[in-house]
PDB file of C-alpha atoms in Angstrom:
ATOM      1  CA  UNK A  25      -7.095  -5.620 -23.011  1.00 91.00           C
ATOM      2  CA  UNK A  26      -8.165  -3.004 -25.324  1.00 94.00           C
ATOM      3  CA  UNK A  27      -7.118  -0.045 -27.672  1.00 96.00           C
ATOM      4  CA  UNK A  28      -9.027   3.023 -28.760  1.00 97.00           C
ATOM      5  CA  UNK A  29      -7.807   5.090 -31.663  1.00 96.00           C
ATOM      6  CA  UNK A  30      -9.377   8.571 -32.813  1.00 96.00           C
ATOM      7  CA  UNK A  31      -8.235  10.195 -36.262  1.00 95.00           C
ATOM      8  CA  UNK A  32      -9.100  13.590 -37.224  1.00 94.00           C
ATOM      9  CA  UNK A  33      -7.982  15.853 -40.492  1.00 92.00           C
ATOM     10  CA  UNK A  34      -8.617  19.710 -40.253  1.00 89.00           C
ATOM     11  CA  UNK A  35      -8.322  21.081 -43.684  1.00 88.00           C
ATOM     12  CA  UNK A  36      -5.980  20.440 -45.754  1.00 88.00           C
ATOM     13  CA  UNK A  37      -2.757  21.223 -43.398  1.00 93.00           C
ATOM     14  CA  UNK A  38      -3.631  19.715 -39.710  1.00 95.00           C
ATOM     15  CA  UNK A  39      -4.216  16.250 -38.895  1.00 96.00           C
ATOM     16  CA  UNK A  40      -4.653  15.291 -34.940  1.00 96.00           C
ATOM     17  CA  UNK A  41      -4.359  11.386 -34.240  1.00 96.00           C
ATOM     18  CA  UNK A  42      -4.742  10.068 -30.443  1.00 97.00           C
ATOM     19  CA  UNK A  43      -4.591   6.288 -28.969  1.00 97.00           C
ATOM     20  CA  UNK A  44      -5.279   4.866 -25.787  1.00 97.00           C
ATOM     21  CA  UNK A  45      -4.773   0.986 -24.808  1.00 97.00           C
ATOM     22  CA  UNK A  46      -4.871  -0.105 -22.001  1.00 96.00           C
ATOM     23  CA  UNK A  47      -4.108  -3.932 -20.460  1.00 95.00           C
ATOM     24  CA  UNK A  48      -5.109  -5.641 -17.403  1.00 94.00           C
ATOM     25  CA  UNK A  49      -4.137  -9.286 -16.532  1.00 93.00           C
ATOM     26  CA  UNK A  50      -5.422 -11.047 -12.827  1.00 92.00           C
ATOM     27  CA  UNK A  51      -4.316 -14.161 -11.880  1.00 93.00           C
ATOM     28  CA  UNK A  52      -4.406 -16.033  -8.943  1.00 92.00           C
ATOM     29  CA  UNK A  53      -3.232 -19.701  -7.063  1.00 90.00           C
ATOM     30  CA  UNK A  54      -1.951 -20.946  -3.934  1.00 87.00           C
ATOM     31  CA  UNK A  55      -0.352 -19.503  -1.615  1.00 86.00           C
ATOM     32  CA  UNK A  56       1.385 -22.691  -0.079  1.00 81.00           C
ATOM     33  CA  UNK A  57      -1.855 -24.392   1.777  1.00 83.00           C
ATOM     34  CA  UNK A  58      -5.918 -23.904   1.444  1.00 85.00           C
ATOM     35  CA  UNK A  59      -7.339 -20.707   2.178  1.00 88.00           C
ATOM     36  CA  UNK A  60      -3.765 -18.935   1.793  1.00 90.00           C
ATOM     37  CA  UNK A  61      -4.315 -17.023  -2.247  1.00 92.00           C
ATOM     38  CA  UNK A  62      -1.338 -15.581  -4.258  1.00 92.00           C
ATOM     39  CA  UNK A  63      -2.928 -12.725  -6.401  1.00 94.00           C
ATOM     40  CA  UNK A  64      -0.977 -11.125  -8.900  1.00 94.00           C
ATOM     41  CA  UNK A  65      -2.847  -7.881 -10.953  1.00 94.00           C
ATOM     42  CA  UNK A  66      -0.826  -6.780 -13.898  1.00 94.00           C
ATOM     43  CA  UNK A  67      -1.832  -3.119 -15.044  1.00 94.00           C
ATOM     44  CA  UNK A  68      -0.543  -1.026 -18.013  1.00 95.00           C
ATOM     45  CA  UNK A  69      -1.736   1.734 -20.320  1.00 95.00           C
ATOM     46  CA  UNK A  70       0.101   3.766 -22.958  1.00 95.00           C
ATOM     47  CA  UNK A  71      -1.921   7.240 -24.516  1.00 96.00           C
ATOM     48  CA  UNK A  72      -0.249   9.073 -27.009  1.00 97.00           C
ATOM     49  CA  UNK A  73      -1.291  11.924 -29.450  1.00 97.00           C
ATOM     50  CA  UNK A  74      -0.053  13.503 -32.231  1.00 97.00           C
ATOM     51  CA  UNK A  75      -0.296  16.716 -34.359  1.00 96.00           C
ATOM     52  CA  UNK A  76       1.255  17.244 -38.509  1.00 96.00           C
ATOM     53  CA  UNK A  77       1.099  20.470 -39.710  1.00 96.00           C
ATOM     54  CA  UNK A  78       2.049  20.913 -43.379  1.00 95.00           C
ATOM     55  CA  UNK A  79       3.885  24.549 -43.981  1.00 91.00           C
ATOM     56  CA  UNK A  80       2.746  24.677 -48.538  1.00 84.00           C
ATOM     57  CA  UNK A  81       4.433  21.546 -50.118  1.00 84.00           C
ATOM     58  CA  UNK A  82       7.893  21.844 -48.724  1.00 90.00           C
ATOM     59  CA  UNK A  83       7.650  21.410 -45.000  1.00 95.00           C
ATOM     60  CA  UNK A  84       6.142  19.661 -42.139  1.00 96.00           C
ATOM     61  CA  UNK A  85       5.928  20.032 -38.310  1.00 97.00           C
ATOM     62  CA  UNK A  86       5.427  16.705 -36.222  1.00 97.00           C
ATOM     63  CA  UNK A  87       4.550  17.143 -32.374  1.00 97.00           C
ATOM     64  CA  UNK A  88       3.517  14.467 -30.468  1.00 97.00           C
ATOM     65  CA  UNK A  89       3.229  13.611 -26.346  1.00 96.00           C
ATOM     66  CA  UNK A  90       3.001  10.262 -25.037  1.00 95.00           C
ATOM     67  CA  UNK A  91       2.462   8.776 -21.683  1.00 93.00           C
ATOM     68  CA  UNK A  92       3.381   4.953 -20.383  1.00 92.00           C
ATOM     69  CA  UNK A  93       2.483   3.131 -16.850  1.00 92.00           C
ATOM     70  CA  UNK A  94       2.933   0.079 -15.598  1.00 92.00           C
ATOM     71  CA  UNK A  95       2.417  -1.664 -12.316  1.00 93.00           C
ATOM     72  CA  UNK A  96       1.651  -5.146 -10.728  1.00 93.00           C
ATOM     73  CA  UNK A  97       0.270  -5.958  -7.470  1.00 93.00           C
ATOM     74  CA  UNK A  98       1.191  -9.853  -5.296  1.00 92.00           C
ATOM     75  CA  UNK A  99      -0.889  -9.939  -2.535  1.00 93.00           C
ATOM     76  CA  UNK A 100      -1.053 -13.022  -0.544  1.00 93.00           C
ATOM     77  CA  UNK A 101      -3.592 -13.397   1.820  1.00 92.00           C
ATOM     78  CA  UNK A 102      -6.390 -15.504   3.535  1.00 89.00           C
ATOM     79  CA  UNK A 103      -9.766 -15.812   3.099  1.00 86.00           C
ATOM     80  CA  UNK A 104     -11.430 -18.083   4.810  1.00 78.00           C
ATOM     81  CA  UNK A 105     -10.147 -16.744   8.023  1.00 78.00           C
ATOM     82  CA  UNK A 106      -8.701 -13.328   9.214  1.00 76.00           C
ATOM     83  CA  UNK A 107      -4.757 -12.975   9.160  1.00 73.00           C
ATOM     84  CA  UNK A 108      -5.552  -9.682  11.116  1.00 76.00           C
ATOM     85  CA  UNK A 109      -6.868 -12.311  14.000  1.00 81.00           C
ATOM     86  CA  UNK A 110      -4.500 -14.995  13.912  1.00 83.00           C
ATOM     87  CA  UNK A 111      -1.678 -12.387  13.817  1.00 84.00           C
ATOM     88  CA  UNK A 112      -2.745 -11.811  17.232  1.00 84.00           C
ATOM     89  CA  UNK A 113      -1.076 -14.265  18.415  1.00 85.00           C
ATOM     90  CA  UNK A 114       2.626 -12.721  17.862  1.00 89.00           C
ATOM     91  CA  UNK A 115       4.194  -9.457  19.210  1.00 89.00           C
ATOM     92  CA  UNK A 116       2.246  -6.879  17.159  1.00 90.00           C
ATOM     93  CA  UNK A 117       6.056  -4.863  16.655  1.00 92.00           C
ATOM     94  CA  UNK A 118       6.292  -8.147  14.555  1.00 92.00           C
ATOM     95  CA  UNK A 119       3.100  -8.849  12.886  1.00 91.00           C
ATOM     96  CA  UNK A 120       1.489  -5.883  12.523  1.00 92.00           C
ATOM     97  CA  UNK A 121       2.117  -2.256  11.638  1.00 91.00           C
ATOM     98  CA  UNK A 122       2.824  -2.415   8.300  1.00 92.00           C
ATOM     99  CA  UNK A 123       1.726   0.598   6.217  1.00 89.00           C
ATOM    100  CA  UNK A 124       1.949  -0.433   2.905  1.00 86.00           C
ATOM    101  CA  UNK A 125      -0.442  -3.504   2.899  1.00 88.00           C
ATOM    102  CA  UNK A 126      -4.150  -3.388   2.542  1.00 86.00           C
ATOM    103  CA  UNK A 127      -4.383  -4.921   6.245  1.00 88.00           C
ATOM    104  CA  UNK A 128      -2.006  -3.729   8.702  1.00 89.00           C
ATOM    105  CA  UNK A 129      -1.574  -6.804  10.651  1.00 91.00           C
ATOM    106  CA  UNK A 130       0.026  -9.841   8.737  1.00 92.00           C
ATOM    107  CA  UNK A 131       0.034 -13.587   9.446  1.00 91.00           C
ATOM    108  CA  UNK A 132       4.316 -14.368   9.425  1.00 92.00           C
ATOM    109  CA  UNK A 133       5.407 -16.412   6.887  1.00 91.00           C
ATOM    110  CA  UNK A 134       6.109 -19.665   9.097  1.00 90.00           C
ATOM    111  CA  UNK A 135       8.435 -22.328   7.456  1.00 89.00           C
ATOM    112  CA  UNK A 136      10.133 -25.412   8.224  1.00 88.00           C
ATOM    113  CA  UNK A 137      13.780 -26.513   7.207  1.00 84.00           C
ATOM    114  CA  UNK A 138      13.162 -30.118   7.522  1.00 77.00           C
ATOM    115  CA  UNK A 139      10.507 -32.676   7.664  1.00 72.00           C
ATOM    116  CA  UNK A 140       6.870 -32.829   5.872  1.00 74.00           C
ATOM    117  CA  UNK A 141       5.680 -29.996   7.398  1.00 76.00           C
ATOM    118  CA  UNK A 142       3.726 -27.330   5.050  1.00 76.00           C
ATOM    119  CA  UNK A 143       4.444 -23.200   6.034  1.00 81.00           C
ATOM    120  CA  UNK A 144       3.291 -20.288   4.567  1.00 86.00           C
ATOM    121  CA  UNK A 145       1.670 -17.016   5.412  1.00 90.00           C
ATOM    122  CA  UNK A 146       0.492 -13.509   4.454  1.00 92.00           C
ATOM    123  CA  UNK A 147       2.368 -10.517   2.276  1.00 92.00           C
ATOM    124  CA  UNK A 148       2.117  -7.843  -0.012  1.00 94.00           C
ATOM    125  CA  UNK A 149       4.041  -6.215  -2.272  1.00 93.00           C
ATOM    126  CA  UNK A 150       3.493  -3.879  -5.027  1.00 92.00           C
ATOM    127  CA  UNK A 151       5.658  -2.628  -8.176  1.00 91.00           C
ATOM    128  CA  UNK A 152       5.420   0.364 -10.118  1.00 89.00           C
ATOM    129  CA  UNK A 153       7.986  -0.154 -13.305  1.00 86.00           C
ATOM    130  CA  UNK A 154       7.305   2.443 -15.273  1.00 84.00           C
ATOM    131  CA  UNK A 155       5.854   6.062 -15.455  1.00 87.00           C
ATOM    132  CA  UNK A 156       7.317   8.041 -18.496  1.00 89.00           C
ATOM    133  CA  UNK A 157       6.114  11.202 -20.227  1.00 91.00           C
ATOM    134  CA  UNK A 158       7.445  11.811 -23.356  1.00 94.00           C
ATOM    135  CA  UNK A 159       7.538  14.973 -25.640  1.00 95.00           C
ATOM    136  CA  UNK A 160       8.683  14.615 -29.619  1.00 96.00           C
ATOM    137  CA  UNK A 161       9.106  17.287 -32.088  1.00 97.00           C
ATOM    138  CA  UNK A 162      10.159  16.434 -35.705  1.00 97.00           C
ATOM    139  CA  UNK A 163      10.652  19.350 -38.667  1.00 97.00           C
ATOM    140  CA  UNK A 164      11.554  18.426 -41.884  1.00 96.00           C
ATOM    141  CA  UNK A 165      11.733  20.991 -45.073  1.00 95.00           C
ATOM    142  CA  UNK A 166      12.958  20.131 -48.679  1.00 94.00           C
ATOM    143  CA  UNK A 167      14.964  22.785 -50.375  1.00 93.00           C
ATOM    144  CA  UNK A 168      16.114  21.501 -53.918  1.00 92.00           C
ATOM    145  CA  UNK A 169      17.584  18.086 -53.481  1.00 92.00           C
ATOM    146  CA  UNK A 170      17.837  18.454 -49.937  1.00 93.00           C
ATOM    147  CA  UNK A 171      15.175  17.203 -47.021  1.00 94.00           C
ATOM    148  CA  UNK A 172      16.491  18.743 -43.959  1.00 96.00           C
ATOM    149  CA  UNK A 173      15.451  17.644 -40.700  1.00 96.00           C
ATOM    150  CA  UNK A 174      15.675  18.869 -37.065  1.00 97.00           C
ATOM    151  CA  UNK A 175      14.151  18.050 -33.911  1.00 97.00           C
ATOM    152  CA  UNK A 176      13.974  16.990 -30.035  1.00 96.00           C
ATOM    153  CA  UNK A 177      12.420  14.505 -27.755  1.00 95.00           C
ATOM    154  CA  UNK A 178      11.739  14.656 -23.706  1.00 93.00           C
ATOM    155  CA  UNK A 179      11.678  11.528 -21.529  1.00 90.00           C
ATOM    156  CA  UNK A 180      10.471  11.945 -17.827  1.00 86.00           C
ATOM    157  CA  UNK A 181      10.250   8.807 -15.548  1.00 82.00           C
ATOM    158  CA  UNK A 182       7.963  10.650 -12.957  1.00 75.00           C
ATOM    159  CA  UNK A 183       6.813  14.048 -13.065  1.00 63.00           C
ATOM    160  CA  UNK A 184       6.406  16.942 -10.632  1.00 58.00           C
ATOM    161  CA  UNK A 185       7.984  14.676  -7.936  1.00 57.00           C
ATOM    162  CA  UNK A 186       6.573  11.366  -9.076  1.00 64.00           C
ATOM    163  CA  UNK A 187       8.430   8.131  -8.917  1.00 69.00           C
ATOM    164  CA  UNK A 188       9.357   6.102 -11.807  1.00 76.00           C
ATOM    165  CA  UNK A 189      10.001   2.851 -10.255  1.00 81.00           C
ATOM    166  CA  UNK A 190       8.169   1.781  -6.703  1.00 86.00           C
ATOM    167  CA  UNK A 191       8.608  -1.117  -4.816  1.00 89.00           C
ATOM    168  CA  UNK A 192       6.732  -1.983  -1.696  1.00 91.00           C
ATOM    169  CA  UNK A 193       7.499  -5.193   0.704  1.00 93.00           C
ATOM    170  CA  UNK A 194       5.527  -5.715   3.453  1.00 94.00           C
ATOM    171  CA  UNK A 195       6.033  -8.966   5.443  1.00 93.00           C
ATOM    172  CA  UNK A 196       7.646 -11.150   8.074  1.00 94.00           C
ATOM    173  CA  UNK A 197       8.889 -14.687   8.371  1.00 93.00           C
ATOM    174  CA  UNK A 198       9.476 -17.258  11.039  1.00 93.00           C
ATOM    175  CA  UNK A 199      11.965 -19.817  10.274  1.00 93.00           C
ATOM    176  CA  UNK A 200      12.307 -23.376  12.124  1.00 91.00           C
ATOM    177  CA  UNK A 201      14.673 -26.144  12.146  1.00 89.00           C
ATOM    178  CA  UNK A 202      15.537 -29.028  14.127  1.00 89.00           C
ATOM    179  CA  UNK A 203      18.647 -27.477  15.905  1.00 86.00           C
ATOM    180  CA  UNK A 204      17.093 -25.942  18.469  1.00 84.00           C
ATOM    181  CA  UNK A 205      14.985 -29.557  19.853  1.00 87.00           C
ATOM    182  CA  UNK A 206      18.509 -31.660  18.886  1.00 86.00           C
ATOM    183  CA  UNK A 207      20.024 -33.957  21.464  1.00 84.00           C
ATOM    184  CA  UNK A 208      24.193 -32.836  21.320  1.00 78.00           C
ATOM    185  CA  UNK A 209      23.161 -32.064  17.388  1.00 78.00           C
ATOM    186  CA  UNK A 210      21.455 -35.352  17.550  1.00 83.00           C
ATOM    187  CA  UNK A 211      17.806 -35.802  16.218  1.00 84.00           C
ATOM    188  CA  UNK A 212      14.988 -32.723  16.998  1.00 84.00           C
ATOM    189  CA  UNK A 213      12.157 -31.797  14.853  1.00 88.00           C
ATOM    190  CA  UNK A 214      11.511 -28.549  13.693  1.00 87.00           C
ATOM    191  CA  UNK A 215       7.610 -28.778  14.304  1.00 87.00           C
ATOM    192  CA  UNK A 216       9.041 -29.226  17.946  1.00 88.00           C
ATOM    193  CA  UNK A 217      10.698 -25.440  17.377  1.00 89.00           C
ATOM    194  CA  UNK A 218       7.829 -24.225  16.081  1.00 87.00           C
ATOM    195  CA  UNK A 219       5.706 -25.396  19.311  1.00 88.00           C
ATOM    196  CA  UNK A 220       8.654 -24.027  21.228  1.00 89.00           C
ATOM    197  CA  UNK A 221       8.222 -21.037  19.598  1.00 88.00           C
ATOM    198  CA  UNK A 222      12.168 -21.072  19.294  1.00 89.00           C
ATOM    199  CA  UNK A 223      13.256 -20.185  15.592  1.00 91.00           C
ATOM    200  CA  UNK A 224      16.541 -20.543  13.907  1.00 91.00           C
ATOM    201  CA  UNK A 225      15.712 -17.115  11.880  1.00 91.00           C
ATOM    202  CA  UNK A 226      13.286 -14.682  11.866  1.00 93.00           C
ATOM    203  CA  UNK A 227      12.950 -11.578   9.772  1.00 94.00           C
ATOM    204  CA  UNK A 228      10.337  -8.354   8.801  1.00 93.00           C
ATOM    205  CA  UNK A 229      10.217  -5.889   5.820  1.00 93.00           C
ATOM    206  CA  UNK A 230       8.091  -2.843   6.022  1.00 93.00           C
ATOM    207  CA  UNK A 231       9.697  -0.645   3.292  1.00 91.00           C
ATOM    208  CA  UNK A 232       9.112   1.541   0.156  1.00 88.00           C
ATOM    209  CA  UNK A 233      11.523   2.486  -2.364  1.00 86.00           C
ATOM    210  CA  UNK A 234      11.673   4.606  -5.082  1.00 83.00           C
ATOM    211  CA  UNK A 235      13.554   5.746  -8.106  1.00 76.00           C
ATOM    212  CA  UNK A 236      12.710   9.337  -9.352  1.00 71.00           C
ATOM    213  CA  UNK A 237      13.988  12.746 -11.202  1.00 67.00           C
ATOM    214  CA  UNK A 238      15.241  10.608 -14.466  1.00 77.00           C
ATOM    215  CA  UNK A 239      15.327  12.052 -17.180  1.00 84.00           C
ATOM    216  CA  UNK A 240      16.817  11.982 -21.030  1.00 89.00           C
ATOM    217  CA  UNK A 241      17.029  14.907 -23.603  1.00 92.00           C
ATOM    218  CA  UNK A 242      18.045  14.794 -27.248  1.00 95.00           C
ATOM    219  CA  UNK A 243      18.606  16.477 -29.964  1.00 96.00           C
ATOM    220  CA  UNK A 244      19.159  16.022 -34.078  1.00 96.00           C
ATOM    221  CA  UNK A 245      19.739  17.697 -37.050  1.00 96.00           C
ATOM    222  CA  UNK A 246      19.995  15.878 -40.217  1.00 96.00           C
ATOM    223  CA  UNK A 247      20.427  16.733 -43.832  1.00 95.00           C
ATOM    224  CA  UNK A 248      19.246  13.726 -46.811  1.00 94.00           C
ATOM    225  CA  UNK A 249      20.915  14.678 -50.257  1.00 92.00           C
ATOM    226  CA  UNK A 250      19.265  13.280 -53.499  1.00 91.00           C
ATOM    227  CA  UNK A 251      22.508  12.859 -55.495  1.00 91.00           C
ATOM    228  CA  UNK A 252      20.811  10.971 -58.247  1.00 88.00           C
ATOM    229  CA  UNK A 253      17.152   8.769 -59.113  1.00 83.00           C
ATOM    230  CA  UNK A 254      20.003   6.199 -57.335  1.00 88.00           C
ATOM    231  CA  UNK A 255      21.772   7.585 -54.521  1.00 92.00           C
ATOM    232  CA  UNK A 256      20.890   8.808 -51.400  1.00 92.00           C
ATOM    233  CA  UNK A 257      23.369  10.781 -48.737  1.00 93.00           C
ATOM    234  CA  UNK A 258      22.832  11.352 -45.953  1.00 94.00           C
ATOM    235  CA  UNK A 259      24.615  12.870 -42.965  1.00 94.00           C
ATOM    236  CA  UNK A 260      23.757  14.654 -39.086  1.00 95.00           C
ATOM    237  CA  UNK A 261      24.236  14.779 -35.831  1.00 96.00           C
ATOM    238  CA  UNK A 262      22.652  14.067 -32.604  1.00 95.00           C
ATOM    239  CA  UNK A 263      22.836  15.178 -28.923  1.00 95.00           C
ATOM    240  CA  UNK A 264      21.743  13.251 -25.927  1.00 93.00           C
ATOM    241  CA  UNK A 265      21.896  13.985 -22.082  1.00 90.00           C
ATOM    242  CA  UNK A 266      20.663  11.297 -19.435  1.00 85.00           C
ATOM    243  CA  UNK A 267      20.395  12.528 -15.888  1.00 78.00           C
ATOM    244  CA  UNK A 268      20.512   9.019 -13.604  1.00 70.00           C
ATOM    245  CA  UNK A 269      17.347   8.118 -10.692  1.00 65.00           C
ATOM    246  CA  UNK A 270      17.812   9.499  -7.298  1.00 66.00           C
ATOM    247  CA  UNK A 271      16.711   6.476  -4.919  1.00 65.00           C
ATOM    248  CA  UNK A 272      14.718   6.742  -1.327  1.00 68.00           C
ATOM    249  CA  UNK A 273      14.244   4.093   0.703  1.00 62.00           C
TER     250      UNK A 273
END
């Protein structure tokens, strides 16, 4: 993690201010038996700059633009051998195809209802939760006893088509119990199944959805009266609009 901050003043009326930071957070463990990795990658950066320009000793113009991402990546996969291989060994409509994974052939996810038996097996997923642009204007001008004060701010999540939120799945999953090797619902093992290659549920995402075209305007105008050294007044109004996330799947 890290953060970067420039300052500059221009005369005596323009000052220009920027900041960048940026945050990156790996981690890693087991992904339910050796060789098998959970990753996780957490990744975020926020850069916003700013402008004041001061009109004589009355009034001031504040313009800044700011920009926010966020996104984390779980990969689960093997390394000491190849899911792409071992995948081999089921229908490839089942195990492999997926497009949003770094490998497009998966091992399933192969678990057990009962007995000691350990499962597991490979996926990826990916989030994107945020992705805002932002635009802020501020005026303010004092006029006797008065500080009046207008202005607007702009909130994008995704721009010029982008998504705001993104979620990718990409995985399948064999389930066994003993049902399917019981005597009259007597008994059976669910490693049985699994030899079998009979499973009580099975299941495959391969999807990618996304939230985009949200958006939120707004609007102010205030007016802060110095009644006396004492008391302060102060009264406005404000305007917001909120258009809601279209989703795709």
């Amino acid at each position: 993690e890290y953060s970067i901050r420039a300052d500059e003043q221009l005369g005596d009326k323009d000052a220009f201010w920027w900041r960048f930071t940026h945050t990156k957070a790996p981690t890693s463990g087991s992904g339910g038996f050796p060789g098998l990795v959970n990753s996780v990658t957490y990744f975020a950066y926020q850069e916003v700059a700013g402008w004041r320009h001061t009109f004589g000793q009355s009034s001031v113009l504040d313009v800044s633009f700011a920009r926010d991402k966020g996104t984390d990546t779980h990969p689960t996969l093997l390394t000491k051998v190849s899911g792409q291989t071992l995948s081999s060994a089921f229908n490839p409509d089942f195990a492999c195809g997926f497009a949003y994974s770094p490998h497009s052939c998966l091992l399933p996810n192969i678990g057990f209802n009962s007995g000691n038996f350990v499962g597991g097996g490979e996926n990826n997923s990916y989030d994107q939760m945020q992705n805002i642009y932002e635009w802020r204007g501020n005026f303010s001008r004092i006029i006797g006893s008065h500080m009046f004060s207008v202005g607007a701010d702009i909130n994008y999540d995704g721009l010029n088509g982008g998504s705001g939120w993104i979620d990718t799945n990409a995985n399948s999953y064999l389930q066994f119990d003993q049902s399917n090797t019981a005597n009259k619902g007597v008994g059976g093992v669910a490693l049985a199944s699994f030899l079998l290659g009979v499973p009580i549920q099975a299941g495959r995402r391969n999807v990618l959805e996304t939230l985009h075209h949200s958006k939120e305007l707004g609007f102010y105008g205030q007016d802060s009266w110095k009644v006396t050294g004492k008391l302060n007044v102060s009264a406005g109004l404000r305007y917001d609009f909120s258009r809601s996330e279209e989703h795709t799947s």
